[in-house]
Amino acid sequence: MDELEKYRGRVSVRMLGEFSIAVDGKTVSEQLRRSKKLRGVVQYLLLNADRPVPHTELYETFWPGESSQNPRAALKTLMHRLRAALVQGGAPDDLPFFLVQQGSYQWNLGLKAQMDIETFEAACQRLHGGGLAREERLELLRTAASLYRGRFLDSSEIWMLPPAAHLHGQYLSVVGELCGLLQEDEQYDEIIAVCREALQIDELDEAANYALILALTACGRTQEAMAQYSRITDLYYDDMGVQVSDELRALYRKIAEVEQATELDIDGVRGKLEEREAQGGAYVCEYGIFEDIYRIEARCLARYGGRMFLALLTVTDAYCQMPEQRVLGKAMERLLEASCASLRRCDVIARYSPSQYVLLLPTVTYETGQMVLERIRRAFRRLYPKAPVVISGKLRPLRPCEEQTENELEE
C-alpha cells in the first residue's frame, strides 16, 4: 500500500477569511500564529502548489535585502521548524506536507488536500463556462458566495495582493449577479442577507450597498435604507475622502417617495413629519436635502424678506492642504459635534465635501454670523485641543430667488 494513501483527502486548507491547516477536521496550524515567517512560507508554497519553488525564490521573498553565505541552510532550518510546528499542533509525525527536491521545495499535491480557494475558483469557472439552466446557475451562485468567507489571507505581503484582488473581484461579481437574479424573483430578504454578509467582508463596496438599500426599500424598511445610506456616505468620506456615486445619491432621493402613501388624516401626516424626539442644536441632514432647504429659503427671502447667511467650514493642515485621512476623519467628527453644540435648532448643517461642512444661519447679521463661526472654532479646540488642523470659515448672505434669476438673465 502506498504510504501516502492513508493521508489522501484528509487534509484541508483554509485561506479565505483566515488561514488554517486541518487534518481530519482538527486544526494543526495554531503554532504558526506565533511566527509570521513560518506562516508566510507555508502560505507561499500553498499558493504555488502547482510547481517546485526554488530555494533562491523563497530566500529572496522572505529575507529581502539580506545576504547569507549559506541561504540553503537557513531555509533548511526554517522548514525543520515548520514541520515541528505542525507536528506540535497535532499533525502526524510521518505526514509529508512538503516535498524536498533538488534546489526546491513544494507542497505535496499527492495529499489531495481540499483547499477553499480551489473550490471557490472551480465554482467561478463553472459560472464563466455557461450552459447552465437559470435555477442551476442560481444555486451555483449561492454556493460560490457561501464559499468566500473573507479576503485571501491578510494581504500583508506584496505577493499576496494579486491573488487577493483576483479572488475578491470574482466574489463581488458573484454577489452582483446573485442579487440581480434574486431581484428578478423579488427575493428581497435573501438579497438583504447576501449583501449584509458581503459588506461584512467589504463594507465599502458600492454595488452591495446599492443592492441592500434597494432591497430594504422594496421591503418597506425605508428607515433602515436611509440609515445604511448615511453610513456608507460617512464611510466614503472618512475612509476614502470622496463622495458616493450619483447613482447612489439618486437612489437616496427616491427612498422618500416610497415612504409616502395615501393618508386621509392630516394629523397622521403631521405626526409623520414631526421629529420623534426633540433634538438640541442644528438640524443635520444629507447634502441633497440641504440643497432643497436652501432653495426653499431663497424663495421665502424673495417674498417675505429677512436675513439668512450661508457658511462654509473647511478643515486643512497648516499648509492649506487636505490633512491625511486618519487626521481628517477625526477632525470632521469633532467639527460636527462642535457645530451642533454651537448652533441653534433653526440652523441647518450638511457635509459638503470630505473636508467641508456647509451651514444655513437664519436671522443673523454678518457680524453675528462671524461670531457663530468663531464659537464653533473655540468649541472644536476644546474637543480636539491638539488637532493638527486649521478650521477656516467663510460667510455669504443668501440671495433671494428673484435676484438669482435677474443676475442670470443679465449675465
One Martini backbone bead per residue (centre of mass of N, CA, C, O) as a GRO file, in nm:
protein
  411
    1MET     BB    1   0.096   0.036   0.023
    2ASP     BB    2   0.078   0.351   0.001
    3GLU     BB    3   0.186   0.577   0.232
    4LEU     BB    4  -0.006   0.818   0.127
    5GLU     BB    5  -0.298   0.701   0.123
    6LYS     BB    6  -0.387   0.758   0.432
    7TYR     BB    7  -0.386   1.097   0.363
    8ARG     BB    8  -0.586   1.121   0.152
    9GLY     BB    9  -0.825   1.378   0.201
   10ARG     BB   10  -0.746   1.482   0.515
   11VAL     BB   11  -0.669   1.761   0.404
   12SER     BB   12  -0.724   2.108   0.499
   13VAL     BB   13  -0.756   2.444   0.351
   14ARG     BB   14  -0.754   2.783   0.472
   15MET     BB   15  -0.760   3.131   0.297
   16LEU     BB   16  -1.047   3.245   0.371
   17GLY     BB   17  -1.041   3.488   0.632
   18GLU     BB   18  -0.841   3.248   0.710
   19PHE     BB   19  -0.576   3.047   0.849
   20SER     BB   20  -0.564   2.683   0.783
   21ILE     BB   21  -0.474   2.351   0.903
   22ALA     BB   22  -0.621   2.025   0.851
   23VAL     BB   23  -0.680   1.705   1.020
   24ASP     BB   24  -0.964   1.558   1.040
   25GLY     BB   25  -1.074   1.860   1.143
   26LYS     BB   26  -0.796   1.933   1.280
   27THR     BB   27  -0.611   2.181   1.388
   28VAL     BB   28  -0.236   2.229   1.310
   29SER     BB   29  -0.164   2.570   1.287
   30GLU     BB   30  -0.138   2.737   1.558
   31GLN     BB   31   0.180   2.778   1.582
   32LEU     BB   32   0.197   2.986   1.334
   33ARG     BB   33   0.103   3.249   1.479
   34ARG     BB   34   0.400   3.316   1.604
   35SER     BB   35   0.501   3.309   1.286
   36LYS     BB   36   0.522   3.485   1.000
   37LYS     BB   37   0.732   3.321   0.836
   38LEU     BB   38   0.613   3.039   0.857
   39ARG     BB   39   0.338   3.117   0.745
   40GLY     BB   40   0.439   3.234   0.474
   41VAL     BB   41   0.572   2.982   0.351
   42VAL     BB   42   0.323   2.797   0.341
   43GLN     BB   43   0.150   2.991   0.174
   44TYR     BB   44   0.336   3.006  -0.072
   45LEU     BB   45   0.333   2.700  -0.138
   46LEU     BB   46   0.027   2.682  -0.177
   47LEU     BB   47   0.001   2.897  -0.406
   48ASN     BB   48   0.253   2.714  -0.555
   49ALA     BB   49   0.170   2.397  -0.585
   50ASP     BB   50   0.227   2.354  -0.913
   51ARG     BB   51   0.535   2.403  -0.808
   52PRO     BB   52   0.857   2.433  -0.773
   53VAL     BB   53   1.039   2.615  -0.526
   54PRO     BB   54   1.303   2.787  -0.518
   55HIS     BB   55   1.532   2.880  -0.294
   56THR     BB   56   1.584   3.168  -0.402
   57GLU     BB   57   1.288   3.262  -0.393
   58LEU     BB   58   1.238   3.225  -0.092
   59TYR     BB   59   1.468   3.401   0.013
   60GLU     BB   60   1.388   3.670  -0.134
   61THR     BB   61   1.101   3.683  -0.002
   62PHE     BB   62   1.195   3.635   0.330
   63TRP     BB   63   1.500   3.791   0.274
   64PRO     BB   64   1.505   4.086   0.199
   65GLY     BB   65   1.826   4.227   0.149
   66GLU     BB   66   1.974   3.973   0.228
   67SER     BB   67   2.279   3.811   0.325
   68SER     BB   68   2.421   3.478   0.255
   69GLN     BB   69   2.636   3.205   0.259
   70ASN     BB   70   2.371   2.999   0.353
   71PRO     BB   71   2.056   2.984   0.248
   72ARG     BB   72   1.990   2.678   0.258
   73ALA     BB   73   2.022   2.647   0.566
   74ALA     BB   74   1.801   2.847   0.646
   75LEU     BB   75   1.571   2.690   0.507
   76LYS     BB   76   1.607   2.420   0.653
   77THR     BB   77   1.547   2.530   0.933
   78LEU     BB   78   1.265   2.641   0.869
   79MET     BB   79   1.135   2.369   0.779
   80HIS     BB   80   1.180   2.226   1.045
   81ARG     BB   81   1.005   2.420   1.213
   82LEU     BB   82   0.746   2.375   1.051
   83ARG     BB   83   0.707   2.075   1.107
   84ALA     BB   84   0.713   2.098   1.417
   85ALA     BB   85   0.463   2.284   1.442
   86LEU     BB   86   0.258   2.080   1.319
   87VAL     BB   87   0.307   1.852   1.519
   88GLN     BB   88   0.244   2.020   1.773
   89GLY     BB   89  -0.060   2.070   1.656
   90GLY     BB   90  -0.125   1.735   1.556
   91ALA     BB   91   0.040   1.615   1.346
   92PRO     BB   92   0.168   1.367   1.194
   93ASP     BB   93   0.496   1.273   1.172
   94ASP     BB   94   0.454   1.126   0.863
   95LEU     BB   95   0.340   1.380   0.727
   96PRO     BB   96   0.388   1.496   0.386
   97PHE     BB   97   0.363   1.823   0.309
   98PHE     BB   98   0.658   1.816   0.180
   99LEU     BB   99   0.884   1.855  -0.092
  100VAL     BB  100   1.220   1.755  -0.155
  101GLN     BB  101   1.426   1.902  -0.390
  102GLN     BB  102   1.636   2.009  -0.621
  103GLY     BB  103   1.640   2.332  -0.511
  104SER     BB  104   1.347   2.266  -0.366
  105TYR     BB  105   1.001   2.333  -0.286
  106GLN     BB  106   0.682   2.144  -0.215
  107TRP     BB  107   0.372   2.089  -0.215
  108ASN     BB  108   0.182   1.797  -0.157
  109LEU     BB  109  -0.033   1.680  -0.399
  110GLY     BB  110  -0.081   1.380  -0.295
  111LEU     BB  111  -0.290   1.462  -0.062
  112LYS     BB  112  -0.543   1.601  -0.167
  113ALA     BB  113  -0.617   1.876  -0.078
  114GLN     BB  114  -0.855   2.094   0.061
  115MET     BB  115  -0.913   2.402  -0.105
  116ASP     BB  116  -1.096   2.686  -0.095
  117ILE     BB  117  -0.988   2.833  -0.350
  118GLU     BB  118  -1.043   2.598  -0.547
  119THR     BB  119  -1.347   2.571  -0.500
  120PHE     BB  120  -1.420   2.860  -0.576
  121GLU     BB  121  -1.293   2.865  -0.863
  122ALA     BB  122  -1.457   2.631  -0.977
  123ALA     BB  123  -1.730   2.774  -0.955
  124CYS     BB  124  -1.652   3.019  -1.135
  125GLN     BB  125  -1.586   2.856  -1.392
  126ARG     BB  126  -1.871   2.743  -1.432
  127LEU     BB  127  -2.000   3.021  -1.471
  128HIS     BB  128  -1.824   3.104  -1.721
  129GLY     BB  129  -1.906   2.856  -1.911
  130GLY     BB  130  -2.191   2.797  -1.904
  131GLY     BB  131  -2.490   2.607  -1.972
  132LEU     BB  132  -2.693   2.702  -1.751
  133ALA     BB  133  -2.951   2.693  -1.579
  134ARG     BB  134  -3.101   2.917  -1.387
  135GLU     BB  135  -3.124   2.744  -1.122
  136GLU     BB  136  -2.837   2.635  -1.132
  137ARG     BB  137  -2.699   2.912  -1.123
  138LEU     BB  138  -2.818   3.010  -0.859
  139GLU     BB  139  -2.695   2.785  -0.680
  140LEU     BB  140  -2.398   2.842  -0.755
  141LEU     BB  141  -2.392   3.128  -0.647
  142ARG     BB  142  -2.452   3.056  -0.356
  143THR     BB  143  -2.209   2.876  -0.316
  144ALA     BB  144  -1.985   3.078  -0.384
  145ALA     BB  145  -2.060   3.287  -0.165
  146SER     BB  146  -2.018   3.084   0.080
  147LEU     BB  147  -1.706   3.023   0.025
  148TYR     BB  148  -1.660   3.330   0.080
  149ARG     BB  149  -1.520   3.410   0.408
  150GLY     BB  150  -1.299   3.605   0.289
  151ARG     BB  151  -1.013   3.727   0.253
  152PHE     BB  152  -0.704   3.675   0.136
  153LEU     BB  153  -0.571   3.653   0.388
  154ASP     BB  154  -0.390   3.972   0.488
  155SER     BB  155  -0.223   4.147   0.280
  156SER     BB  156   0.095   4.191   0.400
  157GLU     BB  157   0.197   4.105   0.114
  158ILE     BB  158   0.272   4.148  -0.210
  159TRP     BB  159   0.213   3.844  -0.312
  160MET     BB  160  -0.100   3.861  -0.213
  161LEU     BB  161  -0.249   4.076  -0.391
  162PRO     BB  162  -0.330   3.949  -0.664
  163PRO     BB  163  -0.508   3.710  -0.554
  164ALA     BB  164  -0.691   3.887  -0.381
  165ALA     BB  165  -0.810   4.059  -0.611
  166HIS     BB  166  -0.919   3.828  -0.784
  167LEU     BB  167  -1.108   3.692  -0.574
  168HIS     BB  168  -1.273   3.945  -0.500
  169GLY     BB  169  -1.382   4.004  -0.779
  170GLN     BB  170  -1.538   3.741  -0.807
  171TYR     BB  171  -1.722   3.780  -0.564
  172LEU     BB  172  -1.861   4.046  -0.653
  173SER     BB  173  -1.978   3.921  -0.910
  174VAL     BB  174  -2.151   3.710  -0.770
  175VAL     BB  175  -2.323   3.904  -0.601
  176GLY     BB  176  -2.438   4.070  -0.834
  177GLU     BB  177  -2.581   3.835  -0.985
  178LEU     BB  178  -2.746   3.725  -0.752
  179CYS     BB  179  -2.910   3.987  -0.698
  180GLY     BB  180  -3.036   4.005  -0.978
  181LEU     BB  181  -3.199   3.738  -0.966
  182LEU     BB  182  -3.347   3.796  -0.696
  183GLN     BB  183  -3.494   4.047  -0.802
  184GLU     BB  184  -3.663   3.902  -1.017
  185ASP     BB  185  -3.791   3.721  -0.763
  186GLU     BB  186  -3.832   3.900  -0.505
  187GLN     BB  187  -3.575   3.828  -0.295
  188TYR     BB  188  -3.512   4.043  -0.052
  189ASP     BB  189  -3.414   3.891   0.199
  190GLU     BB  190  -3.172   3.757   0.058
  191ILE     BB  191  -3.032   4.010  -0.034
  192ILE     BB  192  -2.979   4.122   0.246
  193ALA     BB  193  -2.805   3.884   0.343
  194VAL     BB  194  -2.588   3.893   0.121
  195CYS     BB  195  -2.501   4.192   0.163
  196ARG     BB  196  -2.423   4.182   0.460
  197GLU     BB  197  -2.199   3.976   0.417
  198ALA     BB  198  -2.035   4.143   0.211
  199LEU     BB  199  -1.999   4.394   0.413
  200GLN     BB  200  -1.823   4.241   0.616
  201ILE     BB  201  -1.587   4.229   0.400
  202ASP     BB  202  -1.698   4.499   0.215
  203GLU     BB  203  -1.815   4.807   0.312
  204LEU     BB  204  -1.736   4.979   0.029
  205ASP     BB  205  -1.926   4.843  -0.157
  206GLU     BB  206  -2.151   4.987  -0.368
  207ALA     BB  207  -2.325   4.760  -0.491
  208ALA     BB  208  -2.413   4.633  -0.220
  209ASN     BB  209  -2.538   4.889  -0.105
  210TYR     BB  210  -2.746   4.933  -0.325
  211ALA     BB  211  -2.893   4.658  -0.301
  212LEU     BB  212  -2.971   4.692  -0.004
  213ILE     BB  213  -3.135   4.954  -0.023
  214LEU     BB  214  -3.337   4.848  -0.231
  215ALA     BB  215  -3.445   4.607  -0.061
  216LEU     BB  216  -3.539   4.765   0.187
  217THR     BB  217  -3.741   4.937   0.032
  218ALA     BB  218  -3.915   4.699  -0.086
  219CYS     BB  219  -3.983   4.610   0.229
  220GLY     BB  220  -4.036   4.896   0.391
  221ARG     BB  221  -3.727   4.971   0.510
  222THR     BB  222  -3.647   5.291   0.499
  223GLN     BB  223  -3.487   5.358   0.754
  224GLU     BB  224  -3.262   5.153   0.697
  225ALA     BB  225  -3.182   5.267   0.423
  226MET     BB  226  -3.100   5.551   0.526
  227ALA     BB  227  -2.888   5.451   0.728
  228GLN     BB  228  -2.706   5.315   0.516
  229TYR     BB  229  -2.647   5.565   0.353
  230SER     BB  230  -2.516   5.726   0.581
  231ARG     BB  231  -2.289   5.524   0.633
  232ILE     BB  232  -2.153   5.517   0.349
  233THR     BB  233  -2.096   5.817   0.333
  234ASP     BB  234  -1.906   5.832   0.577
  235LEU     BB  235  -1.702   5.620   0.479
  236TYR     BB  236  -1.612   5.766   0.223
  237TYR     BB  237  -1.508   6.016   0.359
  238ASP     BB  238  -1.317   5.882   0.584
  239ASP     BB  239  -1.157   5.657   0.397
  240MET     BB  240  -1.147   5.823   0.089
  241GLY     BB  241  -1.250   6.126   0.034
  242VAL     BB  242  -1.542   6.068  -0.097
  243GLN     BB  243  -1.812   6.040  -0.283
  244VAL     BB  244  -2.074   5.912  -0.381
  245SER     BB  245  -2.256   5.828  -0.624
  246ASP     BB  246  -2.510   5.939  -0.821
  247GLU     BB  247  -2.681   5.679  -0.801
  248LEU     BB  248  -2.699   5.672  -0.489
  249ARG     BB  249  -2.819   5.955  -0.453
  250ALA     BB  250  -3.074   5.903  -0.623
  251LEU     BB  251  -3.185   5.675  -0.448
  252TYR     BB  252  -3.229   5.841  -0.194
  253ARG     BB  253  -3.450   6.025  -0.316
  254LYS     BB  254  -3.657   5.780  -0.365
  255ILE     BB  255  -3.720   5.684  -0.078
  256ALA     BB  256  -3.930   5.901   0.001
  257GLU     BB  257  -4.149   5.803  -0.200
  258VAL     BB  258  -4.202   5.523  -0.069
  259GLU     BB  259  -4.310   5.640   0.209
  260GLN     BB  260  -4.553   5.721   0.062
  261ALA     BB  261  -4.910   5.761   0.126
  262THR     BB  262  -5.229   5.749   0.164
  263GLU     BB  263  -5.365   6.028   0.363
  264LEU     BB  264  -5.655   6.143   0.539
  265ASP     BB  265  -5.496   6.231   0.797
  266ILE     BB  266  -5.344   6.516   0.898
  267ASP     BB  267  -5.235   6.417   1.172
  268GLY     BB  268  -5.072   6.187   1.049
  269VAL     BB  269  -4.885   6.363   0.882
  270ARG     BB  270  -4.773   6.528   1.114
  271GLY     BB  271  -4.654   6.290   1.273
  272LYS     BB  272  -4.444   6.210   1.051
  273LEU     BB  273  -4.295   6.497   1.044
  274GLU     BB  274  -4.222   6.481   1.317
  275GLU     BB  275  -4.012   6.461   1.556
  276ARG     BB  276  -3.947   6.211   1.776
  277GLU     BB  277  -3.719   6.397   1.902
  278ALA     BB  278  -3.586   6.639   2.086
  279GLN     BB  279  -3.331   6.832   1.936
  280GLY     BB  280  -3.044   6.974   1.975
  281GLY     BB  281  -2.942   7.193   1.771
  282ALA     BB  282  -2.875   7.131   1.469
  283TYR     BB  283  -2.970   7.040   1.147
  284VAL     BB  284  -2.893   6.726   1.018
  285CYS     BB  285  -2.798   6.659   0.672
  286GLU     BB  286  -2.811   6.588   0.362
  287TYR     BB  287  -2.712   6.758   0.088
  288GLY     BB  288  -2.971   6.728  -0.081
  289ILE     BB  289  -3.150   6.855   0.140
  290PHE     BB  290  -3.003   7.123   0.163
  291GLU     BB  291  -3.071   7.226  -0.118
  292ASP     BB  292  -3.376   7.244  -0.072
  293ILE     BB  293  -3.371   7.438   0.167
  294TYR     BB  294  -3.225   7.667   0.029
  295ARG     BB  295  -3.441   7.721  -0.197
  296ILE     BB  296  -3.673   7.783  -0.010
  297GLU     BB  297  -3.540   8.023   0.140
  298ALA     BB  298  -3.496   8.196  -0.115
  299ARG     BB  299  -3.798   8.231  -0.174
  300CYS     BB  300  -3.876   8.362   0.096
  301LEU     BB  301  -3.698   8.613   0.068
  302ALA     BB  302  -3.838   8.723  -0.189
  303ARG     BB  303  -4.119   8.764  -0.034
  304TYR     BB  304  -4.040   8.838   0.298
  305GLY     BB  305  -3.759   8.850   0.362
  306GLY     BB  306  -3.470   8.895   0.536
  307ARG     BB  307  -3.215   8.686   0.697
  308MET     BB  308  -2.936   8.495   0.549
  309PHE     BB  309  -2.667   8.256   0.589
  310LEU     BB  310  -2.380   8.125   0.436
  311ALA     BB  311  -2.164   7.856   0.541
  312LEU     BB  312  -1.802   7.760   0.539
  313LEU     BB  313  -1.630   7.475   0.651
  314THR     BB  314  -1.270   7.418   0.675
  315VAL     BB  315  -1.025   7.155   0.653
  316THR     BB  316  -0.677   7.196   0.730
  317ASP     BB  317  -0.363   7.239   0.716
  318ALA     BB  318  -0.089   7.449   0.754
  319TYR     BB  319  -0.079   7.432   0.407
  320CYS     BB  320  -0.375   7.417   0.283
  321GLN     BB  321  -0.425   7.111   0.307
  322MET     BB  322  -0.528   6.804   0.308
  323PRO     BB  323  -0.547   6.589   0.533
  324GLU     BB  324  -0.500   6.308   0.649
  325GLN     BB  325  -0.736   6.072   0.692
  326ARG     BB  326  -0.710   6.018   0.995
  327VAL     BB  327  -0.734   6.318   1.080
  328LEU     BB  328  -0.990   6.404   0.924
  329GLY     BB  329  -1.200   6.219   1.050
  330LYS     BB  330  -1.179   6.330   1.340
  331ALA     BB  331  -1.221   6.632   1.275
  332MET     BB  332  -1.510   6.605   1.153
  333GLU     BB  333  -1.645   6.495   1.402
  334ARG     BB  334  -1.575   6.735   1.593
  335LEU     BB  335  -1.700   6.960   1.419
  336LEU     BB  336  -1.990   6.861   1.432
  337GLU     BB  337  -2.015   6.867   1.736
  338ALA     BB  338  -1.947   7.170   1.768
  339SER     BB  339  -2.174   7.279   1.586
  340CYS     BB  340  -2.424   7.162   1.732
  341ALA     BB  341  -2.349   7.308   2.008
  342SER     BB  342  -2.347   7.617   1.864
  343LEU     BB  343  -2.626   7.582   1.746
  344ARG     BB  344  -2.939   7.606   1.634
  345ARG     BB  345  -3.241   7.456   1.551
  346CYS     BB  346  -3.265   7.648   1.280
  347ASP     BB  347  -3.018   7.526   1.189
  348VAL     BB  348  -2.808   7.406   0.908
  349ILE     BB  349  -2.630   7.090   0.833
  350ALA     BB  350  -2.370   6.975   0.595
  351ARG     BB  351  -2.193   6.774   0.391
  352TYR     BB  352  -1.992   6.876   0.112
  353SER     BB  353  -1.714   6.740   0.184
  354PRO     BB  354  -1.449   6.579   0.319
  355SER     BB  355  -1.361   6.901   0.444
  356GLN     BB  356  -1.681   7.001   0.458
  357TYR     BB  357  -1.919   7.242   0.580
  358VAL     BB  358  -2.260   7.343   0.555
  359LEU     BB  359  -2.451   7.647   0.635
  360LEU     BB  360  -2.759   7.768   0.788
  361LEU     BB  361  -2.831   8.120   0.895
  362PRO     BB  362  -3.077   8.257   1.047
  363THR     BB  363  -3.118   8.567   1.170
  364VAL     BB  364  -2.843   8.713   1.077
  365THR     BB  365  -2.558   8.877   1.080
  366TYR     BB  366  -2.244   8.914   0.990
  367GLU     BB  367  -2.135   8.945   1.277
  368THR     BB  368  -2.288   8.703   1.411
  369GLY     BB  369  -2.181   8.493   1.213
  370GLN     BB  370  -1.882   8.521   1.299
  371MET     BB  371  -1.937   8.440   1.592
  372VAL     BB  372  -2.029   8.154   1.530
  373LEU     BB  373  -1.766   8.052   1.399
  374GLU     BB  374  -1.591   8.108   1.650
  375ARG     BB  375  -1.748   7.922   1.840
  376ILE     BB  376  -1.683   7.664   1.686
  377ARG     BB  377  -1.374   7.676   1.707
  378ARG     BB  378  -1.360   7.668   2.016
  379ALA     BB  379  -1.512   7.399   2.052
  380PHE     BB  380  -1.311   7.233   1.891
  381ARG     BB  381  -1.061   7.284   2.075
  382ARG     BB  382  -1.185   7.145   2.322
  383LEU     BB  383  -1.222   6.859   2.179
  384TYR     BB  384  -0.932   6.919   1.995
  385PRO     BB  385  -0.648   7.053   2.107
  386LYS     BB  386  -0.427   6.874   1.908
  387ALA     BB  387  -0.505   6.959   1.634
  388PRO     BB  388  -0.348   6.942   1.298
  389VAL     BB  389  -0.552   7.194   1.230
  390VAL     BB  390  -0.760   7.411   1.023
  391ILE     BB  391  -1.031   7.643   1.076
  392SER     BB  392  -1.233   7.769   0.823
  393GLY     BB  393  -1.448   8.063   0.745
  394LYS     BB  394  -1.737   8.141   0.544
  395LEU     BB  395  -1.951   8.430   0.444
  396ARG     BB  396  -2.290   8.447   0.297
  397PRO     BB  397  -2.552   8.577   0.158
  398LEU     BB  398  -2.853   8.524   0.061
  399ARG     BB  399  -3.016   8.499  -0.241
  400PRO     BB  400  -3.280   8.576  -0.370
  401CYS     BB  401  -3.447   8.428  -0.621
  402GLU     BB  402  -3.487   8.684  -0.801
  403GLU     BB  403  -3.187   8.768  -0.814
  404GLN     BB  404  -3.082   8.520  -0.953
  405THR     BB  405  -3.244   8.553  -1.215
  406GLU     BB  406  -3.149   8.840  -1.294
  407ASN     BB  407  -2.845   8.776  -1.306
  408GLU     BB  408  -2.869   8.555  -1.524
  409LEU     BB  409  -2.992   8.740  -1.743
  410GLU     BB  410  -2.758   8.947  -1.754
  411GLU     BB  411  -2.540   8.721  -1.825
   0.00000   0.00000   0.00000
